[in-house]
Coordinates of C-alpha atoms in Angstrom, one line a residue:
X1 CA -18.8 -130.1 -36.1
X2 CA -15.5 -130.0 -37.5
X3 CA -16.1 -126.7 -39.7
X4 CA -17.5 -125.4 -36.2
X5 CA -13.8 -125.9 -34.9
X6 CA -12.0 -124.8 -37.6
X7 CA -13.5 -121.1 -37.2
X8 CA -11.8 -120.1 -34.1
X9 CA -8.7 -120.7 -35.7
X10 CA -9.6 -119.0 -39.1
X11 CA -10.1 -116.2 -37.6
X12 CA -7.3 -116.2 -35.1
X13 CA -4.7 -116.3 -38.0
X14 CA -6.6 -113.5 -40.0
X15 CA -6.1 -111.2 -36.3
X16 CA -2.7 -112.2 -36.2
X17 CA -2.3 -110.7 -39.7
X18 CA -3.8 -107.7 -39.3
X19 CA -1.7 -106.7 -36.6
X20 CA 1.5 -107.2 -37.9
X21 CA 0.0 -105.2 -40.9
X22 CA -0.5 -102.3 -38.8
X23 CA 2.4 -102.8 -36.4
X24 CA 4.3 -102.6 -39.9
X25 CA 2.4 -99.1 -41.2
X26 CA 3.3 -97.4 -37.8
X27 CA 7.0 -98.5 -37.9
X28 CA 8.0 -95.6 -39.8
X29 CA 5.6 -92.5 -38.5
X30 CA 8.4 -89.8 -37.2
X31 CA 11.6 -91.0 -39.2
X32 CA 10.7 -89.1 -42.0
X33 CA 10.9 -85.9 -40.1
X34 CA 13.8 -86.7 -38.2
X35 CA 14.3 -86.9 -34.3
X36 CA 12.6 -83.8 -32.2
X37 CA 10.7 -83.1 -35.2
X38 CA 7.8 -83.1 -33.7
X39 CA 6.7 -81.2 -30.0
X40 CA 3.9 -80.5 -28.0
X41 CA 5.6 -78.0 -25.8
X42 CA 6.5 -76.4 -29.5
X43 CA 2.6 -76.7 -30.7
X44 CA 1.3 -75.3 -27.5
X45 CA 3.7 -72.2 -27.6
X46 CA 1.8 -71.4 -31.0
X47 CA 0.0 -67.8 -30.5
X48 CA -3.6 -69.4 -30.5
X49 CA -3.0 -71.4 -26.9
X50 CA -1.4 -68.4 -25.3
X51 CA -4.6 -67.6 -23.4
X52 CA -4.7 -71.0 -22.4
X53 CA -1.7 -71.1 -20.6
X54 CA -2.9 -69.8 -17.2
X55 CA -5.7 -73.1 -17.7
X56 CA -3.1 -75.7 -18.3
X57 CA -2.0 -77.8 -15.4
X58 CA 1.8 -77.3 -14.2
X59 CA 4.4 -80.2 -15.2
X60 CA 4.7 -80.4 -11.6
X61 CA 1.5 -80.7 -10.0
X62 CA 3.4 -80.8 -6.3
X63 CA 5.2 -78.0 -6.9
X64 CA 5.5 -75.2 -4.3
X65 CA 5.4 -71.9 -6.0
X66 CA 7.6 -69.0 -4.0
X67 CA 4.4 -66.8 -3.9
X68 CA 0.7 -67.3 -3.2
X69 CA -1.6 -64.7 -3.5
X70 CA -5.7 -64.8 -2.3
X71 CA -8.5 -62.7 -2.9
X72 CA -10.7 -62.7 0.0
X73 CA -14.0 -63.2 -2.0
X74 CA -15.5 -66.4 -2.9
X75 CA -16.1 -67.9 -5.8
X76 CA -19.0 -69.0 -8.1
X77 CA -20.9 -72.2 -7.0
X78 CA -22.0 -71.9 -10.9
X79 CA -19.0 -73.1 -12.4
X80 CA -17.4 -76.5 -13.8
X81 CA -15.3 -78.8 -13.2
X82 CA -11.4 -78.2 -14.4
X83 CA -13.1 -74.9 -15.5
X84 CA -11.3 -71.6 -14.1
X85 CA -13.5 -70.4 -11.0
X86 CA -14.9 -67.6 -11.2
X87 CA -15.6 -64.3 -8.4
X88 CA -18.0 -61.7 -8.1
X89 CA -16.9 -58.6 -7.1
X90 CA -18.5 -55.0 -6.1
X91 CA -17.9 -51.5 -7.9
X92 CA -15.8 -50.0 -5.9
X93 CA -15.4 -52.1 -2.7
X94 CA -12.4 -52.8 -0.8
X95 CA -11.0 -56.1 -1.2
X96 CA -8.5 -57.6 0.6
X97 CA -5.5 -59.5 -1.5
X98 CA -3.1 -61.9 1.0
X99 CA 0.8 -61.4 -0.5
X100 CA 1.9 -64.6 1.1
X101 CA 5.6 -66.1 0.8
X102 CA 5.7 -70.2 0.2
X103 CA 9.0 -70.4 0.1
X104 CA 11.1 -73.5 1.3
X105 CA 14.2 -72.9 3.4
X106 CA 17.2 -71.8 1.2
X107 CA 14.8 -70.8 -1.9
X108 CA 15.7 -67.4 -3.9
X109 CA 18.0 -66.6 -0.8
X110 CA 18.8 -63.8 -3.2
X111 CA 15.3 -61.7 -1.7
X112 CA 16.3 -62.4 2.1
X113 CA 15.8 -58.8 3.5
X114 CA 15.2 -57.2 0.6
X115 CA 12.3 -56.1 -1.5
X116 CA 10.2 -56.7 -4.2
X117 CA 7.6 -55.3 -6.5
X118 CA 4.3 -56.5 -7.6
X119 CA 2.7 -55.0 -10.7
X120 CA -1.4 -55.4 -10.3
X121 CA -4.1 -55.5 -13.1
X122 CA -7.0 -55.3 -14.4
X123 CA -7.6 -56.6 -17.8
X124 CA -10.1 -58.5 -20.6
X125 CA -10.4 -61.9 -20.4
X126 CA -12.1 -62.3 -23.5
X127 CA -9.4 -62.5 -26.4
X128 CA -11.5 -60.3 -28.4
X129 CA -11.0 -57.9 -26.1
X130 CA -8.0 -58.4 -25.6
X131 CA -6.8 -56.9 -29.5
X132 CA -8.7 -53.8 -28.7
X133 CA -7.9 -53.0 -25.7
X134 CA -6.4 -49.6 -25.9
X135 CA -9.2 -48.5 -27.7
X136 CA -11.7 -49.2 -24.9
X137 CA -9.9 -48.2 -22.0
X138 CA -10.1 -45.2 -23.9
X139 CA -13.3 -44.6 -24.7
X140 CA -13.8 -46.0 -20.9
X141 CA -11.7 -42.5 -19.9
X142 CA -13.1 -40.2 -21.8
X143 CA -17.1 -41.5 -20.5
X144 CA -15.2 -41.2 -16.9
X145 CA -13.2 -38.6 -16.8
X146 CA -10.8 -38.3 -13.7
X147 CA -12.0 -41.8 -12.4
X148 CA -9.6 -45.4 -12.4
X149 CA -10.1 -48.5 -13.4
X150 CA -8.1 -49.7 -10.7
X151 CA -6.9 -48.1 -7.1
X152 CA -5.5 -49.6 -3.5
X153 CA -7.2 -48.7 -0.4
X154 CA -3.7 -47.4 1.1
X155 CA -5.6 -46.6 4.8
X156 CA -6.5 -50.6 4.7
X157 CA -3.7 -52.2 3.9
X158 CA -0.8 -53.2 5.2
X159 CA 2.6 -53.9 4.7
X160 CA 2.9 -52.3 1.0
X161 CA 5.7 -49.5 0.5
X162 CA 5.4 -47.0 -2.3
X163 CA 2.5 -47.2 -3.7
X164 CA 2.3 -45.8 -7.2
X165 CA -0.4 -45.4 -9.9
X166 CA 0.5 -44.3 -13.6
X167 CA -2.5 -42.0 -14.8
X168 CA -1.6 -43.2 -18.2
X169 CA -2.7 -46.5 -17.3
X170 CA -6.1 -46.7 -15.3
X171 CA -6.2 -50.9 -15.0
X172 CA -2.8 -50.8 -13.4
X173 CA -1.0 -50.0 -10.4
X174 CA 2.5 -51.1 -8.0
X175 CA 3.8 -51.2 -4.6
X176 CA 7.1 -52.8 -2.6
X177 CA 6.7 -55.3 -0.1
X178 CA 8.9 -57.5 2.0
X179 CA 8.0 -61.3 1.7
X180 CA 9.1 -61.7 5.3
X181 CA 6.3 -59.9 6.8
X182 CA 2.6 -59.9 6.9
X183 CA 1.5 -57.8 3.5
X184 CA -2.2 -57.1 2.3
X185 CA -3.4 -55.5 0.1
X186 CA -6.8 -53.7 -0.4
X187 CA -8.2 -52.9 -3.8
X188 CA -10.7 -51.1 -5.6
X189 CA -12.0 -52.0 -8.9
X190 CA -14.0 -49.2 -10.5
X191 CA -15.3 -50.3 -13.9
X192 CA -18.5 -52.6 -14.4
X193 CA -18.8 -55.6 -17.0
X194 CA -21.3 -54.2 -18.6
X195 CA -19.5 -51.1 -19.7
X196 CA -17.3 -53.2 -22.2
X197 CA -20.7 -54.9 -23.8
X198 CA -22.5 -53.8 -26.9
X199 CA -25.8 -53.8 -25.8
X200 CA -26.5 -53.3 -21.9
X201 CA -28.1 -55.9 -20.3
X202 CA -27.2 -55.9 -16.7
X203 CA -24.7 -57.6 -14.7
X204 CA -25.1 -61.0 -15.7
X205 CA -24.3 -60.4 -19.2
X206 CA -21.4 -58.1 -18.8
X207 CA -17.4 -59.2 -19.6
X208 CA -14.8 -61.0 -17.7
X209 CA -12.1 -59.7 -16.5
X210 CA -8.8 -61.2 -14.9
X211 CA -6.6 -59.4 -12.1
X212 CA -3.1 -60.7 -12.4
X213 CA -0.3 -60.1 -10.3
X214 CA 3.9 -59.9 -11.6
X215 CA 6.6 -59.6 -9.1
X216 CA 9.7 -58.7 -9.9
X217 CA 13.4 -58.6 -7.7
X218 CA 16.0 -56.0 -7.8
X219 CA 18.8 -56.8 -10.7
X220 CA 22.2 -55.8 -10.3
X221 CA 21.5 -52.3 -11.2
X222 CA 18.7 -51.4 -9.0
X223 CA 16.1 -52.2 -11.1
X224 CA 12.4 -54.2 -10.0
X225 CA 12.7 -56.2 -14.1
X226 CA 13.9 -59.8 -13.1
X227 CA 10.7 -61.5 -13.1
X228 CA 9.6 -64.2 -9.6
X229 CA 6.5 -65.0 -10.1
X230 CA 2.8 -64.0 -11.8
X231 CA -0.6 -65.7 -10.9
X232 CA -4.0 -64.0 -12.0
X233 CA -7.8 -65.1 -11.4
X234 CA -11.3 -64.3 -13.2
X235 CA -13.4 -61.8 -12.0
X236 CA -17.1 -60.2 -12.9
X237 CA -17.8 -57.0 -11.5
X238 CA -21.0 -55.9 -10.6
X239 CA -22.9 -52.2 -9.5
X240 CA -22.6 -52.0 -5.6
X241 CA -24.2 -54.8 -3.9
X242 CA -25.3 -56.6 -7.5
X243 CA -22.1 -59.3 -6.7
X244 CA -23.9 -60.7 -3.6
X245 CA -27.1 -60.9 -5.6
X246 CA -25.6 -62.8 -8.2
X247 CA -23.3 -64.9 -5.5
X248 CA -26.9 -65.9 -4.2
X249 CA -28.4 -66.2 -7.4
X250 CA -26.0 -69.4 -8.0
X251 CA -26.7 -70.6 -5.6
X252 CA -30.2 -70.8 -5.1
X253 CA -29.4 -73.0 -8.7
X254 CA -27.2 -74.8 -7.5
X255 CA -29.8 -76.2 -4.5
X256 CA -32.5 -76.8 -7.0
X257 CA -30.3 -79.4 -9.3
X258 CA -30.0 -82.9 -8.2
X259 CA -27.2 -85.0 -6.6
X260 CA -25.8 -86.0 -10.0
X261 CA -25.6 -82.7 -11.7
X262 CA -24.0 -81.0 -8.5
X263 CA -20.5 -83.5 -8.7
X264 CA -20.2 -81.5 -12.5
X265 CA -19.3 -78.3 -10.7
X266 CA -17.0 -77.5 -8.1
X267 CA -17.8 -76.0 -5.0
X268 CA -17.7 -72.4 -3.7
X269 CA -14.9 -71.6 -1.7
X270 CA -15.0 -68.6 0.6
X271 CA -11.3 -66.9 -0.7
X272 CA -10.3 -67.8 -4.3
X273 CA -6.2 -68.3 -4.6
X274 CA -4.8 -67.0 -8.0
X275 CA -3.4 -69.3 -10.0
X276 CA 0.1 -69.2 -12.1
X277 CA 0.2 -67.9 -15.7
X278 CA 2.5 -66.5 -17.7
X279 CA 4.1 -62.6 -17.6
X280 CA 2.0 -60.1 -18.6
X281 CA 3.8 -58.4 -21.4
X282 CA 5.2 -54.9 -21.4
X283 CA 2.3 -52.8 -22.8
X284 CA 3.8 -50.7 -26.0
X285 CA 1.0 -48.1 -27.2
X286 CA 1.0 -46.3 -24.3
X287 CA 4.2 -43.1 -24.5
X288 CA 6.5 -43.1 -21.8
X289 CA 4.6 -46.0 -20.1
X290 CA 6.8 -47.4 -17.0
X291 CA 8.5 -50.7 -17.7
X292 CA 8.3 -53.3 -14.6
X293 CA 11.4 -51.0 -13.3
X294 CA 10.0 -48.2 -11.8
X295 CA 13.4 -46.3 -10.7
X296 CA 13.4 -42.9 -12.3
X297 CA 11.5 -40.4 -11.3
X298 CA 9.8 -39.9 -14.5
X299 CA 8.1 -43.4 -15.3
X300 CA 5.9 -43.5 -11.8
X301 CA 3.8 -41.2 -10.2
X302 CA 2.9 -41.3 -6.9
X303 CA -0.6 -42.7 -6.2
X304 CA -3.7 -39.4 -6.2
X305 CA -1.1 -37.6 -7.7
X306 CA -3.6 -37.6 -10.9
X307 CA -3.2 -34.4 -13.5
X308 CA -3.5 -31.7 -10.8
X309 CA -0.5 -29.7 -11.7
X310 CA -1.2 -25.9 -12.2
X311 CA 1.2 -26.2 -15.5
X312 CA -0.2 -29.5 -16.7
X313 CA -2.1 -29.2 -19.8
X314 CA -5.6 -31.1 -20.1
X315 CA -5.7 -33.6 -23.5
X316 CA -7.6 -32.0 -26.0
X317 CA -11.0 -33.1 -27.0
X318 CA -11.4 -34.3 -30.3
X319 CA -10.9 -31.6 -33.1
X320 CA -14.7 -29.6 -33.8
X321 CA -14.0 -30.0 -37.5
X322 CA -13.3 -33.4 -37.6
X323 CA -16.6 -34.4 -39.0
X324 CA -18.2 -37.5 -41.2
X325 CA -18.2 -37.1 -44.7
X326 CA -20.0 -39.0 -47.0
X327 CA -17.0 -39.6 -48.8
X328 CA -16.1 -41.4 -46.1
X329 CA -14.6 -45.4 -47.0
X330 CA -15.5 -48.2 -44.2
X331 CA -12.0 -48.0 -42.7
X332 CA -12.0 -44.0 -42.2
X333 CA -15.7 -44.4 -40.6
X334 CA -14.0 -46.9 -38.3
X335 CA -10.4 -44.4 -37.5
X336 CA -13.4 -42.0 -37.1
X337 CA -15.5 -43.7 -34.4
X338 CA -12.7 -44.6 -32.7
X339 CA -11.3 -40.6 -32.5
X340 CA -14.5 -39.3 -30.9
X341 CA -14.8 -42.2 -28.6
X342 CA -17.3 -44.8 -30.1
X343 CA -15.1 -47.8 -30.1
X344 CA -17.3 -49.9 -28.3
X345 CA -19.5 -49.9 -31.7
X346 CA -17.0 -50.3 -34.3
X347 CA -17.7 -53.8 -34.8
X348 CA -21.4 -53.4 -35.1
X349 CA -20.5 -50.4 -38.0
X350 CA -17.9 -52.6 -39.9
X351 CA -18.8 -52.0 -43.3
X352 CA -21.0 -48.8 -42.9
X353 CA -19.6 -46.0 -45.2
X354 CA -19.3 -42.2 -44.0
X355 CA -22.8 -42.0 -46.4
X356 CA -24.4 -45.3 -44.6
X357 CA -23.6 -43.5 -41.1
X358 CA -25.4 -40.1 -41.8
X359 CA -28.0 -41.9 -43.5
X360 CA -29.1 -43.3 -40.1
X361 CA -31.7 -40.8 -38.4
X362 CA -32.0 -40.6 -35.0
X363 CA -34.0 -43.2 -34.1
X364 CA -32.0 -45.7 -35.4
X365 CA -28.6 -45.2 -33.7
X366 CA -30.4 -44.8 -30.7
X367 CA -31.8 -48.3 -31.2
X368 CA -28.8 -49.4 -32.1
X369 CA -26.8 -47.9 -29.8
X370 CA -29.0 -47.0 -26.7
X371 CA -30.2 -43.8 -25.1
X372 CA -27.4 -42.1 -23.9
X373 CA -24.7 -42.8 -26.3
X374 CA -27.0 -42.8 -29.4
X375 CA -28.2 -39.3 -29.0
X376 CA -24.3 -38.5 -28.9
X377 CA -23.4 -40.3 -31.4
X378 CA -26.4 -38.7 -33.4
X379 CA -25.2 -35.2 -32.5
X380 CA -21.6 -35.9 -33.9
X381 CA -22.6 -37.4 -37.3
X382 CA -24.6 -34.2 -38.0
X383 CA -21.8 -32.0 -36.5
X384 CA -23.7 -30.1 -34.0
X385 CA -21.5 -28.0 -31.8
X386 CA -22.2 -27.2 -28.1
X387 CA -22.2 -23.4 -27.7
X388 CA -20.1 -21.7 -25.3
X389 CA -21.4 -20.1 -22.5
X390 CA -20.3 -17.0 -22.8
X391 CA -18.6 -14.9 -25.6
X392 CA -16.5 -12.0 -25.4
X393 CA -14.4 -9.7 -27.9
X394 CA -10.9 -8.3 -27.3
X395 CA -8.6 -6.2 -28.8
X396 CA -5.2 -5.1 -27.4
X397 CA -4.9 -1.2 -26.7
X398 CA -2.0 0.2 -29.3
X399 CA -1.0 4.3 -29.3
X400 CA -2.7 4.5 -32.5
X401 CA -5.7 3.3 -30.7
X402 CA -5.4 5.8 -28.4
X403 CA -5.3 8.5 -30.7
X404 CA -8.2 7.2 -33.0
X405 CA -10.5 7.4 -29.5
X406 CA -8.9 10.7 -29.0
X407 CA -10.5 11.7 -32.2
X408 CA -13.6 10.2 -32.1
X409 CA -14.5 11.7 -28.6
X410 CA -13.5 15.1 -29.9
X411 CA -15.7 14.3 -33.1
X412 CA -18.6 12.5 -31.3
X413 CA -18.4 10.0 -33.5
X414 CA -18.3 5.9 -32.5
X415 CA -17.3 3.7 -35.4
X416 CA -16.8 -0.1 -34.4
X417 CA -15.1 -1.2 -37.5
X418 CA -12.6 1.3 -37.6
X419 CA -12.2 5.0 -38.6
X420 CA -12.9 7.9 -40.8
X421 CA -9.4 7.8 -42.0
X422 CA -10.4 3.8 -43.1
X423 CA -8.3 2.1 -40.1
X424 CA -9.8 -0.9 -39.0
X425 CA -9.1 -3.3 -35.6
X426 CA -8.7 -6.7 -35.4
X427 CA -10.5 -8.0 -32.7
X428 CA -10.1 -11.9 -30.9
X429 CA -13.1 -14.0 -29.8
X430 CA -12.5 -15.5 -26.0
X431 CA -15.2 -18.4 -25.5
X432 CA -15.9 -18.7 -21.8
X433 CA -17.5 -22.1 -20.1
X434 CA -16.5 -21.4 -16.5
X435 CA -17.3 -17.9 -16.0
X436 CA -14.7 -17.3 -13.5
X437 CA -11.5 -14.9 -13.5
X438 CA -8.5 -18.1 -13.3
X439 CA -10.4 -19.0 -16.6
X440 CA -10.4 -15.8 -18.4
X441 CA -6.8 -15.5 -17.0
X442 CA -6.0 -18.3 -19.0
X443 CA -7.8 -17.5 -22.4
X444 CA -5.8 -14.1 -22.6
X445 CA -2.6 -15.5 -21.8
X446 CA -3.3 -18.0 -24.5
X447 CA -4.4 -15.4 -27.3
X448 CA -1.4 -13.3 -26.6
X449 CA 1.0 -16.2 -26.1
X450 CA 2.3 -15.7 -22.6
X451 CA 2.1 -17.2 -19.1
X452 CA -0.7 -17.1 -17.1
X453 CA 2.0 -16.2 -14.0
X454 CA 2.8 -13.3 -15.8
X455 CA -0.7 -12.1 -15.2
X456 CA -1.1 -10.4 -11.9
X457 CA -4.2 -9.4 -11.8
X458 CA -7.4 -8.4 -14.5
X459 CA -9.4 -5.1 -13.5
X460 CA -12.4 -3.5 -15.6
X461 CA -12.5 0.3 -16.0
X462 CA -15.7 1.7 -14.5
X463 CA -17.5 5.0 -14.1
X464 CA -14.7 7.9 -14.0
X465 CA -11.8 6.2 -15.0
X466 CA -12.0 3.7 -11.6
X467 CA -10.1 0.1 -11.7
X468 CA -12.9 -2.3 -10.5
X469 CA -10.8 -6.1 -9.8
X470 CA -12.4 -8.8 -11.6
X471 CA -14.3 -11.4 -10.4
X472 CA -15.8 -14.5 -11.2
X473 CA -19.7 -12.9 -10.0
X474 CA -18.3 -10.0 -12.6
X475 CA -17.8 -12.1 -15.3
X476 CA -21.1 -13.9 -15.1
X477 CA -22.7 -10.7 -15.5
X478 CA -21.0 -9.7 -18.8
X479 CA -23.2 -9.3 -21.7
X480 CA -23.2 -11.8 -24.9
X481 CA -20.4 -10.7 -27.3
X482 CA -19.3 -7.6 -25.5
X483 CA -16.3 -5.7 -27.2
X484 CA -13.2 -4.6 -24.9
X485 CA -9.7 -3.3 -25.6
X486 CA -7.2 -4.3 -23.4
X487 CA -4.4 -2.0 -21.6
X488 CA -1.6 -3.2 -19.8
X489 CA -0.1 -2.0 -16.7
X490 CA 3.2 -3.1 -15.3
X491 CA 2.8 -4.3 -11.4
X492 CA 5.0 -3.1 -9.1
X493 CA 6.2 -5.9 -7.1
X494 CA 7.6 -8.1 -10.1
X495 CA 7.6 -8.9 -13.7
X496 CA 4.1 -9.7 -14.5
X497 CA 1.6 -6.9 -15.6
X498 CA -2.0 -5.7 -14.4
X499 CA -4.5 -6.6 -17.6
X500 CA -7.7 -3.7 -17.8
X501 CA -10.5 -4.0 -19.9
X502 CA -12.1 -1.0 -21.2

């Protein structure tokens, strides 16, 4: 009985021990590296929780931010608790975004009757995306040519002032506002999330993407660059009418799971309210891109605006020779996919050489690829070139010309290479894909390196020495490769000249 008593008391003392033991071991963690050695604010700002920073709760959770902005779509039944929610939008619908101004009395009285600018986008949420992102909004611009990622509905919204789109940058566009009145604004996203995957499967598979919003006030210069406030939100966008499918989709799940599981998600919410993150930051690959002050003329362009200037130059496709070797190392097959706008499969082709690549037949990169963008990629690892349309010769009219036809109608003789006295003429080839008379306007005044405004107007010689103008119904009735020398004629009302084709 008495060793039953003693026990308690053993036992007790060994305790005792042990914690001063381990009090002692933790009395000098830290000293070592000094005071403010060691900080979680400093560990967080480490690159790999940057995306994480729009997740992570404020310091504040009661704190009133100036600016609120909503999306009037709801959210996803389908998603966690403390996860981000997430939204559903339609191609190309209108969707309304509430600017609204939270701020207390006496806050940033620096904006009181003045305006500011908001900077909105559309970009990956995925942080693989994210590192090659210029490479697939470019391959998403050549596949749509002409088309934006992003646009505002300016007939539905209210309250914006100057609305301006860059059509260097198709996820982004920019508009005034005054807090102190009632601003909304209407967007239109135009990309799906399945046009950023590898393999198509439909909606549900496709990529997130986030719309954030940066405002900016006026600095002392004029500018929009001293940064108020940024919140973004994470969207999935879906072919017209596919969002409200899926939005019911979730929720038909939702109804089937029992009490228990449903208190693990969070409920849908008929307007989702963007949340604060950090600034988005100044995109550098893109020449000339506008920085968040837009105040010269030459950094914004007004929105529709678009390339449709007569003296605006289209980009060049990729160059016809630039073809696939089988010399070719991994790292120039990738430069290579990515110049002739297959960057959505550089991954999958990693390590394939220029020799791996053309060893593939058809089949395979369509199986690998899909349909549509394996037959293309088929037809530019064998190099196959799309004809033109039509193809015509030219060669410009000289006095010497003139003389050698003088001779060769008095001799009856028609030599196309040249003459008896071993003259020859250089003819030019002029590929034609329009057929129409502003295009072969262009192609001359290219060959001969002039202006197409010094061009009045192209005519074709016909029977007896006639001037017939032409015309685009002309030119789709020339024959394949037919030869013509061209004579000039000065116009009489200007400086330009009349072009004939004999």
């Amino acid at each position: 009985m008495a060793w039953a008593l003693k026990l308690p008391l053993a036992d007790e003392v060994i305790e005792s021990g042990l914690v001063q033991d381990f009090d002692a071991s933790l009395s000098g963690i830290g000293q070592e590296l000094g005071a403010g050695a060691y900080s979680m604010s400093d560990v967080l700002a480490l690159p790999i929780f940057k995306q994480e920073e729009s997740s992570l709760p404020p310091d504040n959770e009661n704190k009133i931010l100036p600016f609120q902005y909503v999306l009037c779509a709801a959210t996803s039944p389908a998603v966690k608790l403390h996860d981000e929610t997430l939204t559903y939008l339609n191609q190309g619908q209108s969707y309304e975004i509430r600017m609204l101004d939270n701020r207390k009395l006496g806050e940033l009285p620096e904006i009181n009757g003045k305006l500011v600018k908001s900077i909105f986008r559309v970009v990956f949420h995925d942080r693989r995306l994210q590192y090659t992102e210029h490479q697939q909004l470019e391959g998403w611009r050549w596949n749509r040519p002409g088309d934006r990622i992003l646009d505002i509905d300016i007939p539905m919204s209210v309250g914006i002032i100057d609305p301006r789109a860059n059509p260097n940058q198709l996820n982004t566009v920019e508009f005034l506002w005054d807090p102190a009145k009632r601003t909304s604004v209407f967007i239109q996203v135009h990309c799906i999330s399945t046009e950023f995957t590898m393999r198509k499967h439909g909606g549900e598979k496709g990529v997130p993407f986030r719309v954030q919003i940066d405002t900016f006030k006026e600095n002392e210069n004029g500018e929009y660059t001293e940064h108020l406030h940024s919140a973004s939100c994470q969207i999935k966008v879906f072919k017209p009418k596919g969002a409200d499918r899926k939005q019911k989709t979730d929720r038909e799940k939702m109804e089937k799971r029992t009490p228990h599981e449903k208190e693990k998600y969070q409920p849908s919410y008929e307007t989702t309210i963007l949340t604060e993150c950090s600034p988005w930051p100044e995109i550098t690959y893109v020449n000339n891109s506008p920085s968040p002050g837009f105040n010269s003329s030459h950094s914004s362009f007004p929105l529709g605006e678009g390339n449709g200037s007569p003296n605006h130059q289209p980009e060049p496709p990729p160059p016809v020779t630039d073809n696939l070797l089988p010399t070719t190392t991994p790292q120039e097959a990738q430069q290579w996919l990515h110049r002739n706008r297959f960057s959505t499969f550089t991954r999958l082709f990693t390590n394939f050489s220029g020799a791996d690549l053309l060893k593939l037949t058809r089949d395979d990169v369509i199986q690998i690829c899909g349909p549509a963008d394996g037959i293309r990629l088929f037809n530019a690892l064998k190099g196959r070139m799309v004809r033109p349309r039509l193809t015509i010769y030219v060669c410009q009219e000289s006095l010497q010309l003139r003389e050698q036809q003088q001779q060769q109608q008095q001799q009856q003789q028609k030599h196309e290479d040249g003459d008896s006295n071993g003259t020859f003429f250089v003819y030019h080839a002029i590929y034609l894909e329009e057929l129409t008379a502003v295009e072969l306007t262009e192609k001359i005044a290219q060959l001969f390196s002039i202006s197409p405004c010094q061009i009045s107007q192209i005519y074709k010689q016909g029977p007896t020495g006639i001037h017939v103008l032409i015309s685009d119904e002309m030119i789709q009735n020339f024959q394949e490769e037919a030869c013509f020398i061209l004579d000039t004629m000065k116009a009489e009302t200007n400086d330009s000249y009349h072009i004939i084709l004999k």
